[in-house]
């Protein structure tokens, strides 16, 4: 694999900083530990609001440049008021955006100029699981997720496919979806 030594941004990626970050983490592993956080509050019905602002990374508390507020709801057919995407649609966004970021970063470090990256993502869910109408054979979550990328750039088809596969291998969201991730739920009342 060839890494670029050009310091000008490629595909909007500051490759010098990206590779410098990788080198710093290789020398001091403890700066690789991050904790991302989100705060969610119920609004009404199936509508809730999530705020994302702070996180811990590079051995310090940090803030995003701006606080992000995400609305989530169900469509009317699922007893909601459609104030925002469903939580499972955010999951589709998460896998697509994580893989896309990886593709762009990997292409930049390989010196590949991209001209187009887009993804179509579909997820199949059978509501029998969520509604408790299954004998246990229907899961609550997605039965399968399909991601189809259209990638164009100044590399041959094989190289572009390799970049997508490397992104898949390095994607945090892909990993969380395809490997069991322990989830702890605590409850505070009153």
Short mmCIF file of C-alpha atoms in Angstrom, two decimals, residues 79-180:
data_model
loop_
_atom_site.label_atom_id
_atom_site.label_comp_id
_atom_site.label_asym_id
_atom_site.label_seq_id
_atom_site.Cartn_x
_atom_site.Cartn_y
_atom_site.Cartn_z
CA UNK A 79 -48.14 5.70 16.02
CA UNK A 80 -45.86 8.73 15.82
CA UNK A 81 -46.09 12.26 14.47
CA UNK A 82 -43.07 12.09 12.11
CA UNK A 83 -41.05 14.86 13.80
CA UNK A 84 -37.84 13.17 12.61
CA UNK A 85 -36.32 9.92 11.41
CA UNK A 86 -36.88 6.75 13.40
CA UNK A 87 -33.99 5.54 15.56
CA UNK A 88 -33.34 2.66 13.15
CA UNK A 89 -33.06 5.15 10.27
CA UNK A 90 -30.34 6.96 12.22
CA UNK A 91 -28.56 3.60 12.33
CA UNK A 92 -28.64 3.50 8.50
CA UNK A 93 -27.22 7.03 8.46
CA UNK A 94 -24.51 5.96 10.93
CA UNK A 95 -23.26 3.02 8.84
CA UNK A 96 -23.31 5.02 5.59
CA UNK A 97 -21.55 8.09 7.02
CA UNK A 98 -18.95 6.04 8.90
CA UNK A 99 -18.05 4.01 5.80
CA UNK A 100 -18.04 7.15 3.63
CA UNK A 101 -15.65 8.96 5.99
CA UNK A 102 -13.37 5.93 5.91
CA UNK A 103 -13.45 5.74 2.11
CA UNK A 104 -12.53 9.40 1.76
CA UNK A 105 -9.72 9.22 4.35
CA UNK A 106 -8.26 5.99 2.94
CA UNK A 107 -8.40 7.27 -0.63
CA UNK A 108 -6.64 10.48 0.43
CA UNK A 109 -3.82 8.60 2.16
CA UNK A 110 -3.42 6.43 -0.97
CA UNK A 111 -3.28 9.52 -3.17
CA UNK A 112 -6.56 8.70 -4.92
CA UNK A 113 -8.61 11.74 -5.94
CA UNK A 114 -12.32 10.97 -5.57
CA UNK A 115 -14.92 12.66 -7.76
CA UNK A 116 -18.05 11.00 -6.35
CA UNK A 117 -19.02 8.88 -3.34
CA UNK A 118 -22.63 8.04 -2.54
CA UNK A 119 -24.40 5.23 -0.72
CA UNK A 120 -27.85 3.73 -0.84
CA UNK A 121 -28.69 1.96 2.41
CA UNK A 122 -31.64 -0.34 3.06
CA UNK A 123 -32.57 -2.19 6.22
CA UNK A 124 -35.27 -4.84 6.56
CA UNK A 125 -37.24 -5.15 9.82
CA UNK A 126 -40.17 -7.43 10.61
CA UNK A 127 -42.39 -5.67 13.18
CA UNK A 128 -43.60 -9.01 14.58
CA UNK A 129 -40.52 -8.98 16.83
CA UNK A 130 -40.91 -5.41 18.13
CA UNK A 131 -44.66 -5.85 18.68
CA UNK A 132 -44.18 -9.08 20.64
CA UNK A 133 -46.17 -11.10 18.09
CA UNK A 134 -43.43 -13.60 17.33
CA UNK A 135 -42.68 -16.92 18.95
CA UNK A 136 -39.13 -15.63 19.39
CA UNK A 137 -37.99 -16.52 15.88
CA UNK A 138 -38.28 -12.92 14.61
CA UNK A 139 -35.65 -10.54 15.93
CA UNK A 140 -36.47 -6.99 17.04
CA UNK A 141 -33.78 -5.33 14.96
CA UNK A 142 -32.76 -5.37 11.34
CA UNK A 143 -32.80 -8.75 9.65
CA UNK A 144 -30.23 -7.42 7.19
CA UNK A 145 -28.72 -4.14 6.05
CA UNK A 146 -27.54 -3.56 2.49
CA UNK A 147 -25.14 -0.75 1.58
CA UNK A 148 -24.43 -0.05 -2.08
CA UNK A 149 -21.67 2.46 -2.83
CA UNK A 150 -21.08 4.34 -6.04
CA UNK A 151 -17.44 5.42 -6.00
CA UNK A 152 -15.66 7.31 -8.76
CA UNK A 153 -12.14 8.68 -8.84
CA UNK A 154 -8.78 8.61 -10.55
CA UNK A 155 -8.07 4.97 -9.69
CA UNK A 156 -9.04 1.72 -11.38
CA UNK A 157 -12.13 -0.23 -10.29
CA UNK A 158 -10.10 -2.76 -8.28
CA UNK A 159 -8.38 -0.03 -6.25
CA UNK A 160 -11.70 1.72 -5.54
CA UNK A 161 -13.21 -1.59 -4.39
CA UNK A 162 -10.17 -2.22 -2.14
CA UNK A 163 -10.62 1.23 -0.57
CA UNK A 164 -14.26 0.44 0.25
CA UNK A 165 -13.28 -2.93 1.75
CA UNK A 166 -10.54 -1.33 3.87
CA UNK A 167 -13.10 1.19 5.11
CA UNK A 168 -15.44 -1.69 6.03
CA UNK A 169 -12.64 -3.40 7.97
CA UNK A 170 -11.87 -0.18 9.91
CA UNK A 171 -15.42 1.12 10.45
CA UNK A 172 -16.47 1.51 14.10
CA UNK A 173 -20.17 1.41 13.16
CA UNK A 174 -19.79 -1.68 10.97
CA UNK A 175 -17.94 -3.36 13.84
CA UNK A 176 -20.64 -2.42 16.37
CA UNK A 177 -23.35 -3.80 14.06
CA UNK A 178 -21.62 -7.05 13.16
CA UNK A 179 -20.03 -7.98 16.49
CA UNK A 180 -21.77 -8.23 19.84
#
